[in-house]
Short mmCIF file of C-alpha atoms and ligand atoms in Angstrom, two decimals:
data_model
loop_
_atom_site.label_atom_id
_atom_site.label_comp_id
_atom_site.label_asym_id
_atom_site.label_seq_id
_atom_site.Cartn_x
_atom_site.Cartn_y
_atom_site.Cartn_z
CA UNK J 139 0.00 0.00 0.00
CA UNK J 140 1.39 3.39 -0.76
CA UNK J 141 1.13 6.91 -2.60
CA UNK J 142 2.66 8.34 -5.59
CA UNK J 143 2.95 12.13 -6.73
CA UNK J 144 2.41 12.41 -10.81
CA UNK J 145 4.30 15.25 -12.68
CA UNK J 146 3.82 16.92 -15.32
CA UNK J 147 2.55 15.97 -18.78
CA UNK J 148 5.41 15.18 -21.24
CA UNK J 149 3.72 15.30 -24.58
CA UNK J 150 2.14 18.62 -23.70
CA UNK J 151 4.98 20.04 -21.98
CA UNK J 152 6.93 19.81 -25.36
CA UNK J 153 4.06 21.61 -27.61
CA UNK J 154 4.00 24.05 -25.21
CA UNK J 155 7.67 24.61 -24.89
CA UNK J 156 7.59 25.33 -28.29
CA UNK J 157 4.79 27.71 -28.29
CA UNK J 158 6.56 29.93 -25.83
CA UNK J 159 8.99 30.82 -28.32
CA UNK J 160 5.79 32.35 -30.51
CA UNK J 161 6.09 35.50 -28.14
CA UNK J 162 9.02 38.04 -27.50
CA UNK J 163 7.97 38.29 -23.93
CA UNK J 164 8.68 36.05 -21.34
CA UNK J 165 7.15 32.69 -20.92
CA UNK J 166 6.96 31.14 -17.39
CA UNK J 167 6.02 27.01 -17.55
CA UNK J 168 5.25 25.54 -14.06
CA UNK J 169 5.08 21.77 -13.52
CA UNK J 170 7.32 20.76 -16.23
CA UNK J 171 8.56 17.16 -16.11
CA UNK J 172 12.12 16.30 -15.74
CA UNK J 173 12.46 13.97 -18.20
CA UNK J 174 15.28 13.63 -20.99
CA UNK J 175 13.17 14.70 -23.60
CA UNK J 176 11.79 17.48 -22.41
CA UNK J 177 15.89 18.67 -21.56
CA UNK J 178 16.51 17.85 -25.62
CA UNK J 179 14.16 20.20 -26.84
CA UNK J 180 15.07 22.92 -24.31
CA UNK J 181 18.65 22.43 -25.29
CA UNK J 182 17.28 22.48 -29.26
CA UNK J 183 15.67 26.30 -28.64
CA UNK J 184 18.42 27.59 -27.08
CA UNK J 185 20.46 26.18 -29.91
CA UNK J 186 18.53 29.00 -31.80
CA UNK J 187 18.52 31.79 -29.82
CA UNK J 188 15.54 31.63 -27.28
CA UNK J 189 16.35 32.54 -23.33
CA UNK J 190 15.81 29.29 -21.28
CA UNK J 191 16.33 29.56 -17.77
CA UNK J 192 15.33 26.99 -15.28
CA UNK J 193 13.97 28.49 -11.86
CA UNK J 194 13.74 24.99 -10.03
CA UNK J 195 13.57 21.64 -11.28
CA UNK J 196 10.24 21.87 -12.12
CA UNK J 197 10.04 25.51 -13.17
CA UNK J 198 11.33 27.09 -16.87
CA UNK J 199 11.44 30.60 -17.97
CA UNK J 200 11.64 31.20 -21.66
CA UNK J 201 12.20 34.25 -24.15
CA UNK J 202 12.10 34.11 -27.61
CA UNK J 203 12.91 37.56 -28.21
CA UNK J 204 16.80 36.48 -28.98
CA UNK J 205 16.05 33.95 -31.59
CA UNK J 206 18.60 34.40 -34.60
CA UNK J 207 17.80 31.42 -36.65
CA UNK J 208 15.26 29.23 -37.88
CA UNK J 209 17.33 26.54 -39.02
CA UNK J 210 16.70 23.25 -36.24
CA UNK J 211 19.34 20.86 -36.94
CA UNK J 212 22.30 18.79 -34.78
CA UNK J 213 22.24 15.74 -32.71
CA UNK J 214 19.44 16.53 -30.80
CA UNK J 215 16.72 16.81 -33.49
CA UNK J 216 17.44 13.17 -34.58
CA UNK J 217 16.74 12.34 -30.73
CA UNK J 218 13.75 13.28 -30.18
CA UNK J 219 10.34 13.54 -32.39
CA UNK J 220 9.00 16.86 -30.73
CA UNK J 221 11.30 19.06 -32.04
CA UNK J 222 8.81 19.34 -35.29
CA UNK J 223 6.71 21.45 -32.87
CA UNK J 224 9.63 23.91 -33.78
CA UNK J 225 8.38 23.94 -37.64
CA UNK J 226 4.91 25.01 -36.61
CA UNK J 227 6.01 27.83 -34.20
CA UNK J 228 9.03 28.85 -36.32
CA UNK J 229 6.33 29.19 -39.56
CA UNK J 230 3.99 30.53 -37.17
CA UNK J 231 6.38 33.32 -35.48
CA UNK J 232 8.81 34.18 -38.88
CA UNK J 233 7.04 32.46 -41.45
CA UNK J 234 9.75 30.14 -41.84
CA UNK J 235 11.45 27.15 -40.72
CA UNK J 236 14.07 24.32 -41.36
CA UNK J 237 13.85 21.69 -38.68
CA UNK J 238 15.95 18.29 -39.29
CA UNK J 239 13.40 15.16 -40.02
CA UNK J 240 12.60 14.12 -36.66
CA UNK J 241 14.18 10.97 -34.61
CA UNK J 242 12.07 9.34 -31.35
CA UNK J 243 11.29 6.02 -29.96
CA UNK J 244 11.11 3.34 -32.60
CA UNK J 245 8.05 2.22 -32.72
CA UNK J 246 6.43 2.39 -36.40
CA UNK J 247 6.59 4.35 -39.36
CA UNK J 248 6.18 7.61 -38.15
CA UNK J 249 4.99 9.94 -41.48
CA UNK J 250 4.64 13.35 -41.17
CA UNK J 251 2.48 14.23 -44.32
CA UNK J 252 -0.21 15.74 -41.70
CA UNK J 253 1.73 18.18 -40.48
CA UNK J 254 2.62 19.02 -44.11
CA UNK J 255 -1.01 18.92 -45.56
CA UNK J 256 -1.50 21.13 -42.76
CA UNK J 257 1.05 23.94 -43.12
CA UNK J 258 0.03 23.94 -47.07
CA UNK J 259 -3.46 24.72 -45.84
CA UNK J 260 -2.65 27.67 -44.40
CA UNK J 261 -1.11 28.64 -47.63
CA UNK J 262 2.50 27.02 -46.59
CA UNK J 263 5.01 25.57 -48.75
CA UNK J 264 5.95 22.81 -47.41
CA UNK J 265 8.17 20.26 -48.39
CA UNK J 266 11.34 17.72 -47.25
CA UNK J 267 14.85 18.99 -48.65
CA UNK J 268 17.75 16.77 -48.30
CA UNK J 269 16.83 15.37 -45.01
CA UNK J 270 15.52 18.93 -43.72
CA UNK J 271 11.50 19.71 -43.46
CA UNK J 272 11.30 23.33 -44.91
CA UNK J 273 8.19 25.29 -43.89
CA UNK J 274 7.34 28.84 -45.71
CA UNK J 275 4.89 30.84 -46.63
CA UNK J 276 5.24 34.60 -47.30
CA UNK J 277 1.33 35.24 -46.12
CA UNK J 278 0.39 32.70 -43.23
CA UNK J 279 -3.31 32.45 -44.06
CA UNK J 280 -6.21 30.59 -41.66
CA UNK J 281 -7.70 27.64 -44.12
CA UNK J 282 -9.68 24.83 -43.75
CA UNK J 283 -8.23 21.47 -42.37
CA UNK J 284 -9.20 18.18 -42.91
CA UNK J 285 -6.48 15.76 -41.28
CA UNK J 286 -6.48 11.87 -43.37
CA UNK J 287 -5.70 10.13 -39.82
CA UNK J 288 -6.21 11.67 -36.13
CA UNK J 289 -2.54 12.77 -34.87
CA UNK J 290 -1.91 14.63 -31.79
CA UNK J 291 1.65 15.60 -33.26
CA UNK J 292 -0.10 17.24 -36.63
CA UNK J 293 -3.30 19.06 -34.41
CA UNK J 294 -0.39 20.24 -32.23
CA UNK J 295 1.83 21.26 -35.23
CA UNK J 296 -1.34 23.16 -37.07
CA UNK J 297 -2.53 25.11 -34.09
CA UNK J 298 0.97 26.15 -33.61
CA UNK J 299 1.38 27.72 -37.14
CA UNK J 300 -2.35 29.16 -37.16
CA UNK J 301 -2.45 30.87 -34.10
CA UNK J 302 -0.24 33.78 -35.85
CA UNK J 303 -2.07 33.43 -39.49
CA UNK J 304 -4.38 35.86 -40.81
CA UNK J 305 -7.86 34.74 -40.46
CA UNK J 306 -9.46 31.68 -39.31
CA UNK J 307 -8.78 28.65 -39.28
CA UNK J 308 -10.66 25.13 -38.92
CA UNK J 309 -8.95 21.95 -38.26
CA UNK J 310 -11.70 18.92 -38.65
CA UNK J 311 -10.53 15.40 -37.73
CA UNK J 312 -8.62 16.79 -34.70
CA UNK J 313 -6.89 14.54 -32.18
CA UNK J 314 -8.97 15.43 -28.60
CA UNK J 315 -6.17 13.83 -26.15
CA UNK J 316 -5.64 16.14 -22.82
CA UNK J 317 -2.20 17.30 -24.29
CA UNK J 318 -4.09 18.85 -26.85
CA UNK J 319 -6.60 20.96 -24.93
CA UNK J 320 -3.79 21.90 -22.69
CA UNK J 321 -1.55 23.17 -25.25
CA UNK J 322 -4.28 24.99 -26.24
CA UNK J 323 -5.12 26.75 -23.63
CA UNK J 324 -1.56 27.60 -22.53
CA UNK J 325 -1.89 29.19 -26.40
CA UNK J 326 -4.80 31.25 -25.55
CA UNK J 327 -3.43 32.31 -21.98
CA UNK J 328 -0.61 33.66 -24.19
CA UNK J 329 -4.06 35.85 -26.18
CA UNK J 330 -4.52 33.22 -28.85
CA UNK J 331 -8.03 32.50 -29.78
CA UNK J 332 -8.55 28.61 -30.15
CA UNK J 333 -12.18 26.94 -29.58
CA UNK J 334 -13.13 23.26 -29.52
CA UNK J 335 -9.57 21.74 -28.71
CA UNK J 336 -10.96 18.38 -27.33
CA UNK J 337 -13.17 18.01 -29.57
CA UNK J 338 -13.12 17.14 -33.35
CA UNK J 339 -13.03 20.34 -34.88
CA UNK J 340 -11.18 22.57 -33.50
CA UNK J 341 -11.21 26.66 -34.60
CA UNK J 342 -8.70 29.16 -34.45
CA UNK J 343 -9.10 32.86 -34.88
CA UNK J 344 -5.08 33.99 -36.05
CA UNK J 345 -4.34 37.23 -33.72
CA UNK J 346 -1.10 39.43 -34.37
CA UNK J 347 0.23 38.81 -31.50
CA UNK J 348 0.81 36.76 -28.98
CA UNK J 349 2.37 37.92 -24.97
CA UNK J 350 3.70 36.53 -22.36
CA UNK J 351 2.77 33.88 -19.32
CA UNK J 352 2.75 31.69 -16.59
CA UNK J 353 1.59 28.56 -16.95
CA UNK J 354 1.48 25.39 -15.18
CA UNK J 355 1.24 22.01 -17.35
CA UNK J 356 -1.70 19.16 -16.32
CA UNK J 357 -0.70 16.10 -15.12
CA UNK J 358 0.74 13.37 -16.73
CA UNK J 359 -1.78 10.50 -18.03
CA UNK J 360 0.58 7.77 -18.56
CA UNK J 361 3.21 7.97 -16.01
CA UNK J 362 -0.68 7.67 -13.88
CA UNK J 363 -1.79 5.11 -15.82
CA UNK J 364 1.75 3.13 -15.80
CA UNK J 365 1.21 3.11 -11.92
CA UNK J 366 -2.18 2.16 -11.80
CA UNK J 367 -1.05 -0.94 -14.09
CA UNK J 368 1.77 -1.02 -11.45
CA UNK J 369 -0.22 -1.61 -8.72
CA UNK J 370 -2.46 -4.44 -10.89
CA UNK J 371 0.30 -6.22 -11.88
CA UNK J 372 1.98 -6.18 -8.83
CA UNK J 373 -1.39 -7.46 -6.88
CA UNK J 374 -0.60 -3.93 -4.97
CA UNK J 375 -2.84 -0.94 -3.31
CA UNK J 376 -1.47 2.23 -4.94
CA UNK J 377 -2.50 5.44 -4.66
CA UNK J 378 -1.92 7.65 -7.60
CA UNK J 379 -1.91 11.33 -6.65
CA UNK J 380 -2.07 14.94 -8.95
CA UNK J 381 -3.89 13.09 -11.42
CA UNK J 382 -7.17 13.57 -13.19
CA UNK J 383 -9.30 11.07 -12.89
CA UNK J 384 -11.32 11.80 -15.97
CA UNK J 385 -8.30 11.52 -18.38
CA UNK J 386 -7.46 7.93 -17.00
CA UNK J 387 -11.32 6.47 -17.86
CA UNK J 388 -10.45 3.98 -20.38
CA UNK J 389 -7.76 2.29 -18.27
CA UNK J 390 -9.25 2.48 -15.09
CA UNK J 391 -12.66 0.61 -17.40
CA UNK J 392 -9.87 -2.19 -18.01
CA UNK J 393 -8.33 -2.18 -14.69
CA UNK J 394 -12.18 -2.87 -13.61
CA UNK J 395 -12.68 -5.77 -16.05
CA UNK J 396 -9.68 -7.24 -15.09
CA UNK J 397 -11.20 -7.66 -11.62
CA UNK J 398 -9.20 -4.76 -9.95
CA UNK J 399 -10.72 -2.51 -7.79
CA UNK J 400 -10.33 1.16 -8.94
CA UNK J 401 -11.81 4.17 -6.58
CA UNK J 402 -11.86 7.77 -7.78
CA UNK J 403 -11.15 11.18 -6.05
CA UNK J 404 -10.95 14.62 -6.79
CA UNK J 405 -7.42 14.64 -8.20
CA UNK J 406 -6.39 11.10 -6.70
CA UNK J 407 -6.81 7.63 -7.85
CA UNK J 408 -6.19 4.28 -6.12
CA UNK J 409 -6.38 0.85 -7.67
CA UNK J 410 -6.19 -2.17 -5.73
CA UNK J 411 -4.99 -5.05 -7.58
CA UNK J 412 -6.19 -8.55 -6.83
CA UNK J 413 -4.46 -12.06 -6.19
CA UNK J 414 -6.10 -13.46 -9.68
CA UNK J 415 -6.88 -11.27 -12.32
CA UNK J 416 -8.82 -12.04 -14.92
CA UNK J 417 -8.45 -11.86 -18.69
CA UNK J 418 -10.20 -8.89 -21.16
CA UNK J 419 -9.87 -7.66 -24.86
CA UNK J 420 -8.27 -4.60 -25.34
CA UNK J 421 -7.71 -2.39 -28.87
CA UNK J 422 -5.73 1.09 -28.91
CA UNK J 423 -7.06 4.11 -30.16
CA UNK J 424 -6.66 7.93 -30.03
CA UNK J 425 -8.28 9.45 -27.07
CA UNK J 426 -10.89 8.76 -25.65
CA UNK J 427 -9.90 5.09 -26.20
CA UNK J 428 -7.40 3.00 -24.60
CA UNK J 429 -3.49 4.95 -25.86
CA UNK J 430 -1.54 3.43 -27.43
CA UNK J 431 1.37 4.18 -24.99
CA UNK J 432 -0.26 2.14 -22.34
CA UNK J 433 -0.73 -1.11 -24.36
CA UNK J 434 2.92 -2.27 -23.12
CA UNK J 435 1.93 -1.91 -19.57
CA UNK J 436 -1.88 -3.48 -20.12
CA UNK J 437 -0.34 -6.54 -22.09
CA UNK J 438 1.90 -7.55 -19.05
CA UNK J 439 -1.05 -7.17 -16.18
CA UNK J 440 -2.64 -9.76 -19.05
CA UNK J 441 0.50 -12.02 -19.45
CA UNK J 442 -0.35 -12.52 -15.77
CA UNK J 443 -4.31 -13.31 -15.76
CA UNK J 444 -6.11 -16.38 -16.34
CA UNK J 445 -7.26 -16.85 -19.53
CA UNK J 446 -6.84 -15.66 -22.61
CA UNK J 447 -6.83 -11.95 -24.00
CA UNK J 448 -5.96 -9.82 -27.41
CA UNK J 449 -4.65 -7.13 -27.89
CA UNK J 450 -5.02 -4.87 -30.68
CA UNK J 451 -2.52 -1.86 -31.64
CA UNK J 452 -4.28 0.02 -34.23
CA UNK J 453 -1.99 2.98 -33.91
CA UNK J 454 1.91 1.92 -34.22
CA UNK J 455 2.51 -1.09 -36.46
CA UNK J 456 5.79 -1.86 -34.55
CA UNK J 457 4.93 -1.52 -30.63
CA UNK J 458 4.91 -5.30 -29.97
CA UNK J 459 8.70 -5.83 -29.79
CA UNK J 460 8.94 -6.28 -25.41
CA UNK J 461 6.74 -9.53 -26.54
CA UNK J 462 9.85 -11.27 -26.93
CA UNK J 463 11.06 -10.18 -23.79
CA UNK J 464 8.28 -11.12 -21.85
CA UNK J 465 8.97 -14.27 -23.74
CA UNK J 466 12.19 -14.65 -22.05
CA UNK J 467 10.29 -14.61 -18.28
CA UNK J 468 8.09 -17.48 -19.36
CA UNK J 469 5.26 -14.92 -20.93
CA UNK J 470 3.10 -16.81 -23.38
CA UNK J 471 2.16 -14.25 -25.97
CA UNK J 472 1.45 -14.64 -30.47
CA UNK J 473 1.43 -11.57 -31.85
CA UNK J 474 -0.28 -11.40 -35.51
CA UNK J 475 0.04 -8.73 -37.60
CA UNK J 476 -1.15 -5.97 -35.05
CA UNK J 477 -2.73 -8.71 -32.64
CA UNK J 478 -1.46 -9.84 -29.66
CA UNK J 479 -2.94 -13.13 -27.96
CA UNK J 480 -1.83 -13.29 -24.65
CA UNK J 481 -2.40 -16.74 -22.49
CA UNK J 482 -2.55 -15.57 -19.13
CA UNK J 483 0.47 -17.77 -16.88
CA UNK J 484 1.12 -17.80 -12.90
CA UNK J 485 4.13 -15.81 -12.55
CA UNK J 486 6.76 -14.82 -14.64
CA UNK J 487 10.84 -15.59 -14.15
CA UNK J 488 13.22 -12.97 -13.27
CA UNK J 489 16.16 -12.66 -16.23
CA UNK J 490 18.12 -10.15 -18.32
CA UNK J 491 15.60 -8.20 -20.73
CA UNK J 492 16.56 -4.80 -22.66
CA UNK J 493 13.54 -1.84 -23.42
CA UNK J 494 12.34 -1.73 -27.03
CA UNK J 495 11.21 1.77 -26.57
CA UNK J 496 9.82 3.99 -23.63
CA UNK J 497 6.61 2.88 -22.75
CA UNK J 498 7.29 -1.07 -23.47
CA UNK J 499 10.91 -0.31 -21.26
CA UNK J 500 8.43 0.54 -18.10
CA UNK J 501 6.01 -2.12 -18.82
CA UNK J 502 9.51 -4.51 -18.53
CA UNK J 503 10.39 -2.93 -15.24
CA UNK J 504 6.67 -3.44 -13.80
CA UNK J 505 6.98 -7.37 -14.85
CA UNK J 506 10.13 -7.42 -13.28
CA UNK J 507 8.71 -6.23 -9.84
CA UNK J 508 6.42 -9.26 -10.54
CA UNK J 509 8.69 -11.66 -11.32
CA UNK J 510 10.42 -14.42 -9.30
CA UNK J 511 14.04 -13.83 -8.68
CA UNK J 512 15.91 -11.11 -10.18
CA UNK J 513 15.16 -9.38 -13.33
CA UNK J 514 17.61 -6.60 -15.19
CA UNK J 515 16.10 -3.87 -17.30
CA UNK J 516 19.32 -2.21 -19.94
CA UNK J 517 18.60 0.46 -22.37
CA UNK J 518 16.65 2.32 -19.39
CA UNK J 519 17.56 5.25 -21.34
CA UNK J 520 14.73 5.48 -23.06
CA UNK J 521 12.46 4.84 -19.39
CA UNK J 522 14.43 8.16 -19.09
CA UNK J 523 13.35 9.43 -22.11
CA UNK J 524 9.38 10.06 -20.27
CA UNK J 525 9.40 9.05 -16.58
CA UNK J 526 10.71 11.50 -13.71
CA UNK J 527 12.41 8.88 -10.91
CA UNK J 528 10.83 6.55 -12.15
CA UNK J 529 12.47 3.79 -10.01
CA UNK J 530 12.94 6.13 -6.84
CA UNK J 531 8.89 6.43 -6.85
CA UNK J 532 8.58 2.65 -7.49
CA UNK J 533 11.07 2.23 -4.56
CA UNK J 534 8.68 4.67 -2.39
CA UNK J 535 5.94 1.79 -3.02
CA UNK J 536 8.07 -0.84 -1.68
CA UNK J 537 9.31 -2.11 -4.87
CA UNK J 538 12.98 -3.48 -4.56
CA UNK J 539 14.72 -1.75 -7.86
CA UNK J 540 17.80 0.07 -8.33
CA UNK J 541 20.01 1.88 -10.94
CA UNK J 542 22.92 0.18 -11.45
CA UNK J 543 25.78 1.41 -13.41
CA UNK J 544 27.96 -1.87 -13.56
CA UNK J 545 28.51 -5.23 -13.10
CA UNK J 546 30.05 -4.62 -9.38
CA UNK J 547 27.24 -1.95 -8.46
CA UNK J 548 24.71 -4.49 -9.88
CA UNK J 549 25.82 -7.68 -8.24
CA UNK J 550 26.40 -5.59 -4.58
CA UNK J 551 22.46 -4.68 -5.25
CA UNK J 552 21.65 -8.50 -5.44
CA UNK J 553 23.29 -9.21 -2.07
CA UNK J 554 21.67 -6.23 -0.83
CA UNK J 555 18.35 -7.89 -2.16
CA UNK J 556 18.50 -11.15 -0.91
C1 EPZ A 889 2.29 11.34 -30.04
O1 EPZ A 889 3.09 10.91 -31.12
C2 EPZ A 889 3.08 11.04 -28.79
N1 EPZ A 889 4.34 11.75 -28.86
C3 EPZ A 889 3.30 9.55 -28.67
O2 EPZ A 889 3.90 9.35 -27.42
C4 EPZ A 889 1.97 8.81 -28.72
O3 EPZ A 889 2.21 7.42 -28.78
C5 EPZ A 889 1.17 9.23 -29.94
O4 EPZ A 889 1.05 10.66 -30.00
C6 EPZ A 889 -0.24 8.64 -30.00
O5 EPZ A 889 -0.95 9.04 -28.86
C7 EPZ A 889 4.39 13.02 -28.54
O6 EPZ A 889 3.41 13.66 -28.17
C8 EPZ A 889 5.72 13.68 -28.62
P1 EPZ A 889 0.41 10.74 -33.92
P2 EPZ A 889 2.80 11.44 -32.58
O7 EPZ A 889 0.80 11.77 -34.91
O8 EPZ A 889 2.29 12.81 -32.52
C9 EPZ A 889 -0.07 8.45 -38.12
C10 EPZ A 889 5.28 8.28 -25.85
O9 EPZ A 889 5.55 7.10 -25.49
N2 EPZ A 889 0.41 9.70 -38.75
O10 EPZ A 889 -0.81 10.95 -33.11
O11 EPZ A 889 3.99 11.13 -33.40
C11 EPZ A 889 1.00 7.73 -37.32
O12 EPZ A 889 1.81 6.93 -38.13
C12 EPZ A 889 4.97 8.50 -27.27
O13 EPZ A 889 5.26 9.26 -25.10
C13 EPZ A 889 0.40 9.83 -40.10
O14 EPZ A 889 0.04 8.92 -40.85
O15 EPZ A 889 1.64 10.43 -32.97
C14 EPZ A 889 0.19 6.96 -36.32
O16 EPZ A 889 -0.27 5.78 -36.90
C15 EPZ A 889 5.66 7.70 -28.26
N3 EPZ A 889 0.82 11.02 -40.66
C16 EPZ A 889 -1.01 7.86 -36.07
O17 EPZ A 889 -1.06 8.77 -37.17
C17 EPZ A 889 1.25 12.07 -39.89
O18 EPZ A 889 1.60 13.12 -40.45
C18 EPZ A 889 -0.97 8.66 -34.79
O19 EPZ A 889 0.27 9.35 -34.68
C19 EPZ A 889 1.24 11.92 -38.49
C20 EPZ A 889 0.82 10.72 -37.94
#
């Protein structure tokens, strides 16, 4: 039984980073996670130009007054996939932008021809030069929208650009996830005018300019919803705190099918897990369905129920590759084509297993706190990539778990352990 404190939202914290550069005055973002790739893209704006200060861990102060160049390139673009936020702000703010073709977890083909189809509506060219995404367009113009396939990255992208146009703009087919409607309004506490984020259409009225302002970022969904599947697979009591409740629906519904018990507070959470749980069908889908970027963590509470369960990613084409992990700790999981069927077993065995990706790497670490014996997570870079302390909190809960930096430091833990 314990507590645990969420921070802030990653994947809105880095479309609102980059909207703070679409003012010259100064930009003040509260509850910002501490999380590598949050630290890339603050490195990539100060790379051209902008002011970034940090007033706490948790605290940034930006200025975009200083920028000197719109060309986004280096290491750290290839890193991370949010730095295109930087073509839609940098279009937005100067009209126009160069930002390297964008790296991130590997976890599907990852097009960008919505963000592209997007710029070009607001009278944008747009196009992909020698490994570089060039943005331009000597009148930004509001236009009418109509994104092929929901993507938070492209509704992010296209409010970015279109909050500086001239005129209105509509965006139909919009991705509704909370990281949207929070980027949003951090945009219109900043004097943009932007109605209907959350919902399918979403309209934007361009203004001329944009000022300054303090904001503080919503909480993080998944890092909730990875401790809510903590506490399932575990068989813990865990109470997930700073959270919004409303935001977590479709995995708490699971968590409830699954036999867990799941009670709901203001801006709390706590999930109960139970000794047996039982099997259930899930499918990803943009909010509000189940994300995709919880279907690692949902697949291993299922490893572990009785009976049988599938799994559909309809989302990423490639975010099945921990199954051969789980494999490796006695898991019992097919995976065809973009369907998982998982036979639930007892318990899985502790043994070396390396993270695919972010979400899938803390999915690993929560079967490991399940597992008999001793289980090693490598590549936790990428955990690093979206969690804050990720394994401090877990230790909080009781969880036995530990960074280890070598052999020695590893096989000292194990002693410790035992
Ligand atoms: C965001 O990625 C998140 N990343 C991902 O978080 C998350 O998995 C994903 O949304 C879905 O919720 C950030 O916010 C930085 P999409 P994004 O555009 O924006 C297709 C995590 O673990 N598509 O909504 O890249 C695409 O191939 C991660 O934190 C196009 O076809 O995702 C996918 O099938 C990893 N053309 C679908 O849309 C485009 O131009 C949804 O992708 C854009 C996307």
């Amino acid at each position: 039984m314990g507590e645990v404190t969420i921070g802030g939202a990653k994947n809105a914290a880095l479309g609102i980073l980059a909207a703070a550069i679409l003012t010259d005055e100064e930009v003040t973002i509260d509850n910002l996670p501490d999380v590598r790739d949050i630290n890339v893209l603050l490195e990539a704006m100060e790379d051209i130009g902008a002011k970034v200060e940090r007033k706490g861990r948790h605290v940034v102060r930006i200025r975009g007054n200083s920028i000197d160049s719109i060309h986004v390139d280096g290491e750290f673009v290839r890193r991370i996939r949010a730095s295109y936020y930087l073509l839609g702000a940098l279009l937005g703010k100067y009209r126009r932008a160069e930002v390297a073709l964008p790296g991130g977890c590997d976890i599907g083909c990852r097009p960008i021809d919505q963000h592209l189809k997007g710029f070009r509506g607001l009278g944008a060219r747009a196009e992909v030069e020698y490994g570089m995404v060039v943005a331009e367009a000597e009148n930004l113009k509001g236009g009418h929208v109509y994104l092929d396939v929901v993507s938070v990255g492209a509704t992010i992208n296209i409010m970015l650009a279109a909050v500086l146009a001239e005129g209105n703009t509509i965006l139909e087919n919009a991705a509704k996830e909370p990281h949207i409607v929070d980027v949003a309004n951090m945009l219109n506490s900043m004097g943009a005018n932007i109605k209907g984020a959350g919902t399918d259409v979403i309209r934007i009225r361009g203004v001329e300019r944009l000022h300054g302002t303090e904001y503080s970022i919503i909480p993080d969904q998944i890092e909730a919803g990875t401790f809510m599947l903590a506490a399932a697979v575990t068989r813990g009591d865990i109470t997930v705190r700073n959270t919004i409740p409303k935001h977590l629906e479709a995995i708490s519904a699971k968590l409830l099918e699954m036999g867990c018990e799941v009670v709901e507070f203001d801006d709390a959470v706590r999930v109960v897990g139970k000794p047996k749980l039982g099997s259930t069908h899930v499918k990803t889908l943009p909010y509000p369905g189940f994300p995709t970027d919880m279907q690692p963590q949902i697949s291993v509470a299922l490893a572990l129920a009785s009976g049988t369960s599938m799994v559909t990613e309809s989302i990423f084409e490639n975010r099945f590759k921990y199954v051969d992990e789980l494999a490796r700790m006695g898991a019992k999981i097919k995976v065809e084509g973009n369907v998982a069927v998982i036979d639930g077993i007892d318990h899985f065995m502790g043994t070396s297993l390396t993270a695919p990706d972010l979400r899938a790497g803390a999915a690993l670490v929560l079967a490991g706190l399940a597992a008999d014996g001793y289980t090693v997570v490598d590549e936790i870079k990428y955990i690093q990539r979206g969690y804050e302390d990720f394994d401090e909190k877990l230790r909080t809960l009781g969880a036995v778990i530990e960074q280890a930096e070598d052999e020695r430091e590893m096989k000292r833990f194990k002693l410790r352990a035992m």
